[in-house]
PDB file of C-alpha atoms in Angstrom:
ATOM      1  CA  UNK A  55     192.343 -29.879 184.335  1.00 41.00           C
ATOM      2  CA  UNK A  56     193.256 -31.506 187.394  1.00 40.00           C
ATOM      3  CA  UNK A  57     196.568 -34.216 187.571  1.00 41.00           C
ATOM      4  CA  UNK A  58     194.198 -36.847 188.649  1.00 42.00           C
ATOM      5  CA  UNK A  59     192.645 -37.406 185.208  1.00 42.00           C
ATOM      6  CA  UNK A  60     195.916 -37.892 183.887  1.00 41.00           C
ATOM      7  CA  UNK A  61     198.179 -39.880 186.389  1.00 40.00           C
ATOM      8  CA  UNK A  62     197.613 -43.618 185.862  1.00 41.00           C
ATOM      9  CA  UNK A  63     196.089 -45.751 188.662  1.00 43.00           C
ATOM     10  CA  UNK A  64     199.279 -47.550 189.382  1.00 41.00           C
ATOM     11  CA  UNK A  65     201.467 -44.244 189.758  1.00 39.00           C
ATOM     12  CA  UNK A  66     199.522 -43.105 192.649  1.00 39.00           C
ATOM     13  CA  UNK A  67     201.946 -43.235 195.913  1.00 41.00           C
ATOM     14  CA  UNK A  68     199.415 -45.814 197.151  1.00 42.00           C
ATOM     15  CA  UNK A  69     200.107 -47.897 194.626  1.00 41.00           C
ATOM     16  CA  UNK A  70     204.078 -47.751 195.272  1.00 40.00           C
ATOM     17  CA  UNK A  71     204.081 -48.189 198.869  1.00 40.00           C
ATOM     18  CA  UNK A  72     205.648 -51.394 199.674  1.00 40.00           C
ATOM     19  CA  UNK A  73     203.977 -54.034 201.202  1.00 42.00           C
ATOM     20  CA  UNK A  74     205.528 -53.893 205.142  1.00 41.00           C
ATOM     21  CA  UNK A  75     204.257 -50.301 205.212  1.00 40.00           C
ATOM     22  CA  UNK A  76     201.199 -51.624 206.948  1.00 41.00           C
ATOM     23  CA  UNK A  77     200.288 -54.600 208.440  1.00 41.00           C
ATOM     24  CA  UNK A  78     196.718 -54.680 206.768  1.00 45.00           C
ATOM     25  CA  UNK A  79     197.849 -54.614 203.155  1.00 44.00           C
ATOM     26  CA  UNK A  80     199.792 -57.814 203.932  1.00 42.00           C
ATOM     27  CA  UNK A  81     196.804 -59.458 204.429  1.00 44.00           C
ATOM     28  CA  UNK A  82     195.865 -61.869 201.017  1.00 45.00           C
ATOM     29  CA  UNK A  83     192.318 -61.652 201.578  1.00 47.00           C
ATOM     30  CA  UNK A  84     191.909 -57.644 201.573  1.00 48.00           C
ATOM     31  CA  UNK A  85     193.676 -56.658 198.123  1.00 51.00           C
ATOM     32  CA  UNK A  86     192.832 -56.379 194.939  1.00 51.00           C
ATOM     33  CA  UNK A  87     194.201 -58.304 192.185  1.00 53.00           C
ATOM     34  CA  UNK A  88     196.683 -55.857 191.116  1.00 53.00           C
ATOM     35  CA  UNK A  89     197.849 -55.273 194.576  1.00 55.00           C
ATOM     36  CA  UNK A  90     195.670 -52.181 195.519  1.00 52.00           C
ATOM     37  CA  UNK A  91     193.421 -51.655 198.407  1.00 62.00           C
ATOM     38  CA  UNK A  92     189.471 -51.688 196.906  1.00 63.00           C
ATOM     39  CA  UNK A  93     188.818 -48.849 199.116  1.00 75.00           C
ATOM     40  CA  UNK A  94     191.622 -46.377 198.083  1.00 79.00           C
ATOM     41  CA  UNK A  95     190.866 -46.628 194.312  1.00 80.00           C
ATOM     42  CA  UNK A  96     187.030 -45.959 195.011  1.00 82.00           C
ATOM     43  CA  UNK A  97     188.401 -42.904 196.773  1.00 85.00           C
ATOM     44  CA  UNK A  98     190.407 -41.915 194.530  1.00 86.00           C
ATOM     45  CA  UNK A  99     187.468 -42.426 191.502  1.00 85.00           C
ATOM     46  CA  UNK A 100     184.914 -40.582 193.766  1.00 86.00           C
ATOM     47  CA  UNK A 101     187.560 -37.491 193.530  1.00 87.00           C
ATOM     48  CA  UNK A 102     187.824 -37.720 190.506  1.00 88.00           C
ATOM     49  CA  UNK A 103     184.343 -37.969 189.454  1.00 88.00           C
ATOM     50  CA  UNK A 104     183.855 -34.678 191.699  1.00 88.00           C
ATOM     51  CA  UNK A 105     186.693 -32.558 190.249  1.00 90.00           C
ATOM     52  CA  UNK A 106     184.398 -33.392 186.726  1.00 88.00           C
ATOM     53  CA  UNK A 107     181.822 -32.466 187.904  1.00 88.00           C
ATOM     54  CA  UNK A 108     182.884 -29.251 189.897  1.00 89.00           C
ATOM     55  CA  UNK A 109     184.116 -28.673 186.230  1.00 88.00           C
ATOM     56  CA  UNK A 110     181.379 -29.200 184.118  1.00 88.00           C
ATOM     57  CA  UNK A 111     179.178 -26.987 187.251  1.00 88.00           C
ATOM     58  CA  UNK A 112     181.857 -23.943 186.422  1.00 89.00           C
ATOM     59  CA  UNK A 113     182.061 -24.596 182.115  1.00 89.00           C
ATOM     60  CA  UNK A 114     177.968 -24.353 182.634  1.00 87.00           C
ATOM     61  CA  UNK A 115     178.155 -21.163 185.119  1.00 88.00           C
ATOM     62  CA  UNK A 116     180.747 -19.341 182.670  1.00 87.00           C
ATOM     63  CA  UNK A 117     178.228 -20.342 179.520  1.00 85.00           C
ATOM     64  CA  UNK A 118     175.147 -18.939 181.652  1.00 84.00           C
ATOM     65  CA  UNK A 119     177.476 -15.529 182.394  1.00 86.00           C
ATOM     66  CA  UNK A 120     178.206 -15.200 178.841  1.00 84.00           C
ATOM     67  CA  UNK A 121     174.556 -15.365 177.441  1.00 81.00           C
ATOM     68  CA  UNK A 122     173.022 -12.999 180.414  1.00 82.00           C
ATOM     69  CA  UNK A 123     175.811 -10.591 179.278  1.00 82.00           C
ATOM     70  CA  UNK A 124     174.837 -11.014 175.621  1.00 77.00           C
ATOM     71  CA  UNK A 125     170.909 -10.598 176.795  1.00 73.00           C
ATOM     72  CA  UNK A 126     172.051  -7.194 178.452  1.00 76.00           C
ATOM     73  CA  UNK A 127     173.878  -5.750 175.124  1.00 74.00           C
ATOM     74  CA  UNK A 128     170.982  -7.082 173.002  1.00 68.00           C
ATOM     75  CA  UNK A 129     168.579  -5.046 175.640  1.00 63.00           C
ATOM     76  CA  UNK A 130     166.423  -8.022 176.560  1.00 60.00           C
ATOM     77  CA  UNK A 131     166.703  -7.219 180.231  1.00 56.00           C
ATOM     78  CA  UNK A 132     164.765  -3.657 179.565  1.00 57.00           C
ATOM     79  CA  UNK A 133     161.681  -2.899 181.179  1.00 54.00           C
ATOM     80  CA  UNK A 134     161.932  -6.027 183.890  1.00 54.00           C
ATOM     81  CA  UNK A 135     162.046  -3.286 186.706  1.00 49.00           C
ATOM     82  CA  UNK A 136     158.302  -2.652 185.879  1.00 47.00           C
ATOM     83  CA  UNK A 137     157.401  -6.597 185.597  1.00 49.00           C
ATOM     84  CA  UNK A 138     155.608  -8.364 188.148  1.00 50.00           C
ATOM     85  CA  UNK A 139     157.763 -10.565 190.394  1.00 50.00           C
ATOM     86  CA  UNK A 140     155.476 -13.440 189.467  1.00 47.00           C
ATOM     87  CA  UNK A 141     156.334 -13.371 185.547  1.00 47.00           C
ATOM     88  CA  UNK A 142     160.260 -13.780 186.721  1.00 44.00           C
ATOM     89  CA  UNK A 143     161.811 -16.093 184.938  1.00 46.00           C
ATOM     90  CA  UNK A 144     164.154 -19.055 185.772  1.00 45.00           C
ATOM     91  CA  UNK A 145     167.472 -18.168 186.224  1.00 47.00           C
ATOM     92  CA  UNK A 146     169.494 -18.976 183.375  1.00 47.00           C
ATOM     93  CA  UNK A 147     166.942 -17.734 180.757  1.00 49.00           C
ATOM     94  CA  UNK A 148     166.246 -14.851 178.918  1.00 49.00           C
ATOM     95  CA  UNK A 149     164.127 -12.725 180.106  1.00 49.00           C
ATOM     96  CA  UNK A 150     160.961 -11.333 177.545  1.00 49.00           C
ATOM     97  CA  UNK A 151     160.467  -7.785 178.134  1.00 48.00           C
ATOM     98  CA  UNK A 152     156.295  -7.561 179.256  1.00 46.00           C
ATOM     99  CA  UNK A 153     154.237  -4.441 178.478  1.00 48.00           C
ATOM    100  CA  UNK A 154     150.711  -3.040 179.456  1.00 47.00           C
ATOM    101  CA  UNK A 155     148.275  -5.339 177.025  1.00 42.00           C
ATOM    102  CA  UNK A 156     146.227  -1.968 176.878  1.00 46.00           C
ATOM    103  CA  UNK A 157     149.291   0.201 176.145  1.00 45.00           C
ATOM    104  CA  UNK A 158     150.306  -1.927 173.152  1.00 48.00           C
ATOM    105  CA  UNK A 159     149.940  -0.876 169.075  1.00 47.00           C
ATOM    106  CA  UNK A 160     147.678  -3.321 167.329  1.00 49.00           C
ATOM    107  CA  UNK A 161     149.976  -6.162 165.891  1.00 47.00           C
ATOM    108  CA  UNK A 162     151.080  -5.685 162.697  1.00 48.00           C
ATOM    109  CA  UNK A 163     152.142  -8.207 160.512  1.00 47.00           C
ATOM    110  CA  UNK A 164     156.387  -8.439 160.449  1.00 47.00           C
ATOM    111  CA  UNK A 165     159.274  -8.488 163.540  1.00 50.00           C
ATOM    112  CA  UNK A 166     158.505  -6.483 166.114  1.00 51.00           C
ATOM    113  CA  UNK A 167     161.460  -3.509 166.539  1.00 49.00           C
ATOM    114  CA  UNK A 168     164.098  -4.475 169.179  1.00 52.00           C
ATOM    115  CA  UNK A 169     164.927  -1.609 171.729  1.00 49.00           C
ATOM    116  CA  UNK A 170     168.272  -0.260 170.351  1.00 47.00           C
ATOM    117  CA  UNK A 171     167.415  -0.930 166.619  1.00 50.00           C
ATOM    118  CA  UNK A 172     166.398   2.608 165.480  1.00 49.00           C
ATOM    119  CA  UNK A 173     163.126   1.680 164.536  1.00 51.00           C
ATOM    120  CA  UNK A 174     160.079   3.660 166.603  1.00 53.00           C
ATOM    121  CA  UNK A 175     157.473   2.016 167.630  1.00 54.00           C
ATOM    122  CA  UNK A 176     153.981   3.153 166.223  1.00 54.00           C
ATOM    123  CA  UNK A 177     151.808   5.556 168.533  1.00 60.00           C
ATOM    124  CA  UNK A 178     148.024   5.482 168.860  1.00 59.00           C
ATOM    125  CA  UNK A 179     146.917   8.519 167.480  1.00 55.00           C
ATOM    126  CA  UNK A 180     145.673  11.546 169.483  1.00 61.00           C
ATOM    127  CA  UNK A 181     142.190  13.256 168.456  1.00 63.00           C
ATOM    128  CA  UNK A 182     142.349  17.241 168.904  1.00 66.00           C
ATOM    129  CA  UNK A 183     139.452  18.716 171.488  1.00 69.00           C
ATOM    130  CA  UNK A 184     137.058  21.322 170.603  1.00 73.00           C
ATOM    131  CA  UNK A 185     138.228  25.014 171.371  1.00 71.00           C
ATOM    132  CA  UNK A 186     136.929  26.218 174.672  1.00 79.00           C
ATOM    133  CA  UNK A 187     134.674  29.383 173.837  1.00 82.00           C
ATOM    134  CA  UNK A 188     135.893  31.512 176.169  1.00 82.00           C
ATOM    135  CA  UNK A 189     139.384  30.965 174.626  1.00 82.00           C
ATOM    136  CA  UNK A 190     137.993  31.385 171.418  1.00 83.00           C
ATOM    137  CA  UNK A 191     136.307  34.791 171.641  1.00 84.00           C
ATOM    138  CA  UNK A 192     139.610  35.909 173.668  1.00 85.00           C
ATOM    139  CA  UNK A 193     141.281  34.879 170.251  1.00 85.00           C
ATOM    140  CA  UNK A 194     138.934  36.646 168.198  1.00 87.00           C
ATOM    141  CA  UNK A 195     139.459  39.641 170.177  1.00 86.00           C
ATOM    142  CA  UNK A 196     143.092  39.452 170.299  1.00 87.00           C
ATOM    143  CA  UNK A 197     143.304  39.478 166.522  1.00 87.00           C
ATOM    144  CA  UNK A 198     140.765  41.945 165.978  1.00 88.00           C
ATOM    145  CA  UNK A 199     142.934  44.082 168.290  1.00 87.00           C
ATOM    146  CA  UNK A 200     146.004  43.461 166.042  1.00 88.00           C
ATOM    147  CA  UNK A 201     144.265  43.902 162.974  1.00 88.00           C
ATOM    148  CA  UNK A 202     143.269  47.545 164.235  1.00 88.00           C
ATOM    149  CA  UNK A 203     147.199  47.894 164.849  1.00 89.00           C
ATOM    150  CA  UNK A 204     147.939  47.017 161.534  1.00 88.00           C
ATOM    151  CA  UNK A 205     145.853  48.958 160.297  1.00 88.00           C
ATOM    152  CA  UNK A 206     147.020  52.219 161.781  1.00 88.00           C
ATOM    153  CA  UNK A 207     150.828  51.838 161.354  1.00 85.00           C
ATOM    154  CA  UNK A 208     149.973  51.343 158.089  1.00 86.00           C
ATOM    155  CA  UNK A 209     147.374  54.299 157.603  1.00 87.00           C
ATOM    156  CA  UNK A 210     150.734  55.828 159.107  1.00 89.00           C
ATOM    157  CA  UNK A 211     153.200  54.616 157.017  1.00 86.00           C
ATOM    158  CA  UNK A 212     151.144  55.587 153.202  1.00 87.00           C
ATOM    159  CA  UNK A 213     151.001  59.121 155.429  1.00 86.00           C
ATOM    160  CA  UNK A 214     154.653  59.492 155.893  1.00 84.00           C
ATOM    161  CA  UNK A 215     155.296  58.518 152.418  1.00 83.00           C
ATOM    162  CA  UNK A 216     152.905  60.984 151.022  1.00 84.00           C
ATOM    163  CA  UNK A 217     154.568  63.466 152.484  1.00 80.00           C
ATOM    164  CA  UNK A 218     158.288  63.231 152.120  1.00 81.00           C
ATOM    165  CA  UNK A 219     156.835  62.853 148.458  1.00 78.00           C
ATOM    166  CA  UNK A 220     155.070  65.881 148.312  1.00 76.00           C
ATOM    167  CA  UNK A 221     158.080  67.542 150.585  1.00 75.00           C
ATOM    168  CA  UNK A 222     160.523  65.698 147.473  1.00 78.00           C
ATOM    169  CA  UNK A 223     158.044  67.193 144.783  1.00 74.00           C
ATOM    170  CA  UNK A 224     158.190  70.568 146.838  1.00 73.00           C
ATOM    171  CA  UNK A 225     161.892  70.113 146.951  1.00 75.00           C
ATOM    172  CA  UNK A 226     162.194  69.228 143.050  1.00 77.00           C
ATOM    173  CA  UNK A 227     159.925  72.384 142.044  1.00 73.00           C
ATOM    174  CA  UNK A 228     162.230  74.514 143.984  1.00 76.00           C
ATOM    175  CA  UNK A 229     165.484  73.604 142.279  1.00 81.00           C
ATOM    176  CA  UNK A 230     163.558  73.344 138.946  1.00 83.00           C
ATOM    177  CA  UNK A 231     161.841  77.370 139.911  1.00 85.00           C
ATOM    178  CA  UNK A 232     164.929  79.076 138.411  1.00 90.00           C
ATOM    179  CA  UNK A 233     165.680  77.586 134.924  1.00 90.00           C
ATOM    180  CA  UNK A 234     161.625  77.420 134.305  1.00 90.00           C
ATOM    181  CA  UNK A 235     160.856  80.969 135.496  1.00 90.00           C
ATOM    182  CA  UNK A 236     163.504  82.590 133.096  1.00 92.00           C
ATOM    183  CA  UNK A 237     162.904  80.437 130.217  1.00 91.00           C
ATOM    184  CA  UNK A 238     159.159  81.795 130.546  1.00 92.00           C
ATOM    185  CA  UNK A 239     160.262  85.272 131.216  1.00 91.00           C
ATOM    186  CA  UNK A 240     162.327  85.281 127.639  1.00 92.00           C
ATOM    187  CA  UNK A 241     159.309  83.943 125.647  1.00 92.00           C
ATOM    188  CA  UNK A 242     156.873  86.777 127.518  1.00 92.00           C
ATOM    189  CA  UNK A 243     158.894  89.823 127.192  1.00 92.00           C
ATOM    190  CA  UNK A 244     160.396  88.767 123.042  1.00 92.00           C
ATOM    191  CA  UNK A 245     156.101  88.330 122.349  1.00 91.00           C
ATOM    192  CA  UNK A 246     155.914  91.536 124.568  1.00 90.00           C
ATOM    193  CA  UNK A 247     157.871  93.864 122.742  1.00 91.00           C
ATOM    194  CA  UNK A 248     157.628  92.024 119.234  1.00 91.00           C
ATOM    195  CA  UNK A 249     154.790  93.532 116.668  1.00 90.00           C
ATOM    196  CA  UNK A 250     153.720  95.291 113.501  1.00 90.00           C
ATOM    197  CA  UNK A 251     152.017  98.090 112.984  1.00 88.00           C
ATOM    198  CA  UNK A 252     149.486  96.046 110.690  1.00 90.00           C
ATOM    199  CA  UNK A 253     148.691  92.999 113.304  1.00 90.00           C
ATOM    200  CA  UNK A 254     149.425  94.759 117.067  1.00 89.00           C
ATOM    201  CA  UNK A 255     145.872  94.565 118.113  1.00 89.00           C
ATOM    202  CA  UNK A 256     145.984  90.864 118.011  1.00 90.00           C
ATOM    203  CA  UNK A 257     149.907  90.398 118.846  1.00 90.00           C
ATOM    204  CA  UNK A 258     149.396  92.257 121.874  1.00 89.00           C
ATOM    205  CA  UNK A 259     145.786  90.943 123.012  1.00 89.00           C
ATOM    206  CA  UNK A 260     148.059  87.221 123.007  1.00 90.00           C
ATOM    207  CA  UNK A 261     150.009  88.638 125.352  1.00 89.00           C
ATOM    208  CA  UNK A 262     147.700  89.168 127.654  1.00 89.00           C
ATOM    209  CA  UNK A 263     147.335  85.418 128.725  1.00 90.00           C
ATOM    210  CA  UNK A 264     151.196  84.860 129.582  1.00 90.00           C
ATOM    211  CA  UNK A 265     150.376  88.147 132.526  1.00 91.00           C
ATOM    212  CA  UNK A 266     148.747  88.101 135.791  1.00 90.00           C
ATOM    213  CA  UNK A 267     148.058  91.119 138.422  1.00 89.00           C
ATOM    214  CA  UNK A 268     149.492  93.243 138.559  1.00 89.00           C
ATOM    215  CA  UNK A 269     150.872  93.620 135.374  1.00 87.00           C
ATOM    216  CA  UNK A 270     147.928  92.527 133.537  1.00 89.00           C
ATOM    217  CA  UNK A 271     146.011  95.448 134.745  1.00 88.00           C
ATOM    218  CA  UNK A 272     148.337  98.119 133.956  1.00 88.00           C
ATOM    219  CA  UNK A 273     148.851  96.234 130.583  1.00 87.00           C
ATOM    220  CA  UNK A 274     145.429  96.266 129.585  1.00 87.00           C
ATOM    221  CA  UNK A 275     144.756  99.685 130.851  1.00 86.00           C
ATOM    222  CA  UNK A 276     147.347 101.611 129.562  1.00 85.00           C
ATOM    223  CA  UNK A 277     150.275  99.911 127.927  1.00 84.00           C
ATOM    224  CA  UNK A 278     147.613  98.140 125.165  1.00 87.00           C
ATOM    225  CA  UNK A 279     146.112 101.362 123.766  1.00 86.00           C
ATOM    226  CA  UNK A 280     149.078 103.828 124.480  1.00 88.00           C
ATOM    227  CA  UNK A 281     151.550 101.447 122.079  1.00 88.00           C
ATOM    228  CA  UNK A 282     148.828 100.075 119.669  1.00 87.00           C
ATOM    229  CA  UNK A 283     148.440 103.630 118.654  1.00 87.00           C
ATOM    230  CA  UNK A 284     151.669 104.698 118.287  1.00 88.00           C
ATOM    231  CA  UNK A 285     152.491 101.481 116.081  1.00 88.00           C
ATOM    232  CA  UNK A 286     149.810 102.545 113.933  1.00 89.00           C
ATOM    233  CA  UNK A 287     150.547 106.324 113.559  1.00 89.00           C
ATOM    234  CA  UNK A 288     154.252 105.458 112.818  1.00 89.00           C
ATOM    235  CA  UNK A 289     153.586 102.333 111.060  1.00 88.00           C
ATOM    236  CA  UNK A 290     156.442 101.108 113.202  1.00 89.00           C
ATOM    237  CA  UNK A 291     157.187  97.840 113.390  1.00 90.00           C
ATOM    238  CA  UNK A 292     159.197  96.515 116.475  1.00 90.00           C
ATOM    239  CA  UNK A 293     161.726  93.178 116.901  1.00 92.00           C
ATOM    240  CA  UNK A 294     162.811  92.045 120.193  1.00 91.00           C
ATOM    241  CA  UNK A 295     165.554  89.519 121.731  1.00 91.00           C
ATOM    242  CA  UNK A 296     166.963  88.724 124.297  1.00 91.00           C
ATOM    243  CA  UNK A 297     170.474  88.853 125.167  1.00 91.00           C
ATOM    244  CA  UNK A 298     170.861  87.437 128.273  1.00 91.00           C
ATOM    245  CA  UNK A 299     168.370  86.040 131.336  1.00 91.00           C
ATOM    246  CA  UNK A 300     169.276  85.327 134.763  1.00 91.00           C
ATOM    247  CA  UNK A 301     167.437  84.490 137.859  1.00 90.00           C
ATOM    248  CA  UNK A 302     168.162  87.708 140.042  1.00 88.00           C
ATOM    249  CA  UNK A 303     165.912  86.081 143.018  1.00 87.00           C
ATOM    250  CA  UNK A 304     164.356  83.194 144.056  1.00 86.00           C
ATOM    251  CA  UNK A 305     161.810  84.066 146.924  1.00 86.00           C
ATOM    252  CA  UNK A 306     160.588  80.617 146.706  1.00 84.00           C
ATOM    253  CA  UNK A 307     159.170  77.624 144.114  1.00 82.00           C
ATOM    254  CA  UNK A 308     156.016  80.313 142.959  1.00 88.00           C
ATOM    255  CA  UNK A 309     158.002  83.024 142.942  1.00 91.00           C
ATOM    256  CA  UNK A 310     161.476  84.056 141.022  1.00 90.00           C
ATOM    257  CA  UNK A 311     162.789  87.153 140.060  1.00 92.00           C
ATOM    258  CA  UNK A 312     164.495  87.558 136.491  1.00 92.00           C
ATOM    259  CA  UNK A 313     167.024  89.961 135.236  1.00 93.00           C
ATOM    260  CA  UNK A 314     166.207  90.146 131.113  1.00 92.00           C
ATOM    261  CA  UNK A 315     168.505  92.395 128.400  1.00 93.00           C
ATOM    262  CA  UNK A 316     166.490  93.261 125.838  1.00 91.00           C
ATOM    263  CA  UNK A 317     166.992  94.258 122.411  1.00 92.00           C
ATOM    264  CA  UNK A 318     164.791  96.041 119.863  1.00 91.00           C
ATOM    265  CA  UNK A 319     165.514  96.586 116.350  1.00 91.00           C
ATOM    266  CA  UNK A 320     162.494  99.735 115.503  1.00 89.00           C
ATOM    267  CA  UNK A 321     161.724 101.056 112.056  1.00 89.00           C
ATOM    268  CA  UNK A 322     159.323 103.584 111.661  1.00 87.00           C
ATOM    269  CA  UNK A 323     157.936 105.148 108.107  1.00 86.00           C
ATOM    270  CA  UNK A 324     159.816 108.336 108.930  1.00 85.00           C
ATOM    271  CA  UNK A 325     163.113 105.889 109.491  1.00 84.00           C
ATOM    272  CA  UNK A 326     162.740 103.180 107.485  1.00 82.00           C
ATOM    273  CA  UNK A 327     166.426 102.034 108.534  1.00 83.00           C
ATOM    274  CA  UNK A 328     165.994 100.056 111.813  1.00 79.00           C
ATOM    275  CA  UNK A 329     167.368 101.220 114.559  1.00 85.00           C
ATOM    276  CA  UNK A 330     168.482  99.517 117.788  1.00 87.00           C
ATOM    277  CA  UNK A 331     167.869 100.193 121.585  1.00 88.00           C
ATOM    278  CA  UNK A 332     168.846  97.932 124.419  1.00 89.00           C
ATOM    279  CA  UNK A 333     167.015  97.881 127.902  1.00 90.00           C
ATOM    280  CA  UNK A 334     167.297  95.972 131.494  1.00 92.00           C
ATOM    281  CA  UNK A 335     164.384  94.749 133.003  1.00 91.00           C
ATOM    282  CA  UNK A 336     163.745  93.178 136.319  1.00 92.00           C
ATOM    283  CA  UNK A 337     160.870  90.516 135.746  1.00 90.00           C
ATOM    284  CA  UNK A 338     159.133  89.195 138.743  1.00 92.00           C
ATOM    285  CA  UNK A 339     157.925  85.802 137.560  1.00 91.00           C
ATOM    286  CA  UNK A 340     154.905  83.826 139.096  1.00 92.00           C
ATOM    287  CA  UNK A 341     153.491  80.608 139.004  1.00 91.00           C
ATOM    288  CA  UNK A 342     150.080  79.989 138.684  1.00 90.00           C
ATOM    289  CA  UNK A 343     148.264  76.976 138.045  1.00 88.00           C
ATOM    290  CA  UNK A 344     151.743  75.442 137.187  1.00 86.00           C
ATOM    291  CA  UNK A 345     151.801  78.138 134.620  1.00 90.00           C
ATOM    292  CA  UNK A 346     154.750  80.781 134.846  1.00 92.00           C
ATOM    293  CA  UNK A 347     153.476  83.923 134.276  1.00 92.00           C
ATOM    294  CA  UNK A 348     154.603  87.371 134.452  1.00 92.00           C
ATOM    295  CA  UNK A 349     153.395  89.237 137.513  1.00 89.00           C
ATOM    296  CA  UNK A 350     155.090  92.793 137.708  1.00 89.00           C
ATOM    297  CA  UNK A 351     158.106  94.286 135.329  1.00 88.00           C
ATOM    298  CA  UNK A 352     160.458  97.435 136.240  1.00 88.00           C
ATOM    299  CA  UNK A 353     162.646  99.164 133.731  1.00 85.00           C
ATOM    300  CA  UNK A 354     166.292  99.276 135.073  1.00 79.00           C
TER     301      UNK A 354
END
């Protein structure tokens, strides 16, 4: 605040200055009452009333500052780049953001969302076009295309797996050939070489089913009626085992060869007291029909 407002009319130097200072403040008919020259203290008001004034112009310019800054944080001012210089509005005010009539939502009842609030304004919504045909048979004939691609890498895929599970069943039979080929070959020979004199027409015609060529052809032909006949005129009877079994070879899964040590315990009606005989054989053992058979046997 300036000193005038607070210095009392009769402290001003004016007021102090004794009378021979001048000649015309001598004069009786041009002062004042209290002493003072009427045109000095109008002067002196008429400063006064302008240093208010120039106050109350810069109190009202620092107000108007303070609410256009507080318009700019609240985000009032956004969007009056696009507004027609004939909606300005008078300095001092607010300005009122103005949009496209045809670009606005329908009004809703409620506040409308202040820029900077969070809230989105509602869109109008968009309607989807009809595919263009062309487009659409392209599409039809890019997934028909994939479709067939699918297809055959799967066709190839079931293919593959087939066959590294035949080539694992392959695999299996192989390891398995062994251990199933002499297990047969003990049950063939022990039936084989295993009858009575009373029964070895049908203990021997059995046999025939566990043999295939070439040893069922030379069984049948000469081995059949050569011991049948003997049995008979001896009234032998004839038990077999088997001491050991190996695999001697395995050519492959249909095909093993086994090394048998046979054992017979013979009694005849000339020696009814059985006596005992041991034998090697070499078996070769086939597989047919999943069936091991025996398909040629050699006295060792």
């Amino acid at each position: 605040m300036s000193t005038d407002d607070t210095t009392p009319d009769d402290a001003t130097p004016d007021d102090t200055t004794p009378d021979d200072t001048t000649p015309d403040d001598t004069t009786p008919d041009s002062l004042t009452p209290d002493g003072s020259r009427p045109d000095v203290r109008a002067a002196r008001r008429a400063q006064r009333e302008a240093e208010r004034a120039a106050r109350a112009q810069r109190k009202a310019d620092a107000a108007r500052e303070r609410a256009m800054e507080a318009a700019r944080a609240g985000g009032l001012f956004e969007g009056m780049e696009a507004m027609p210089r004939g909606e300005a509005t008078a300095p001092g005010t607010a300005p009122t953001p103005s949009r496209d009539a045809d670009s606005m939502p329908p009004s809703r009842s409620g506040p409308t969302p202040r820029a900077g609030s969070g809230q989105s304004t509602p869109r109008r919504a968009t309607t989807t076009e009809p595919m263009d045909p062309v487009r659409r048979r392209r599409l039809m004939a890019a997934l028909a295309v994939a479709s067939v691609i699918l297809l055959v890498f799967s066709g190839i895929a079931v293919w593959r797996y087939l066959e590294a599970r035949d080539a694992t069943a392959v695999e299996q039979q192989v390891a398995s050939a062994p251990t199933q080929a002499t297990d047969a070959a003990r049950e063939i020979v022990t039936q084989m070489f295993t009858y009575d004199h009373r029964t070895v027409d049908s203990e021997l015609a059995a046999v025939r089913e566990r043999l295939t060529e070439p040893a069922l052809t030379e069984f049948v032909d000469q081995s059949m009626p050569t011991v049948a006949s003997a049995a008979k005129q001896q009234e032998a009877s004839v038990y077999a085992t088997v001491a050991a079994a190996a695999p001697q070879e395995v050519v492959d899964a249909d095909n093993v060869t086994v090394l048998v040590m046979l054992n017979r315990m013979v009694s005849t009606k000339e020696a009814p007291e059985a006596a005992s005989s041991a034998s090697r054989l070499s078996i070769q053992m086939v597989r047919v029909d999943g069936v091991w058979k025996l398909g040629e046997l050699n006295a060792m």
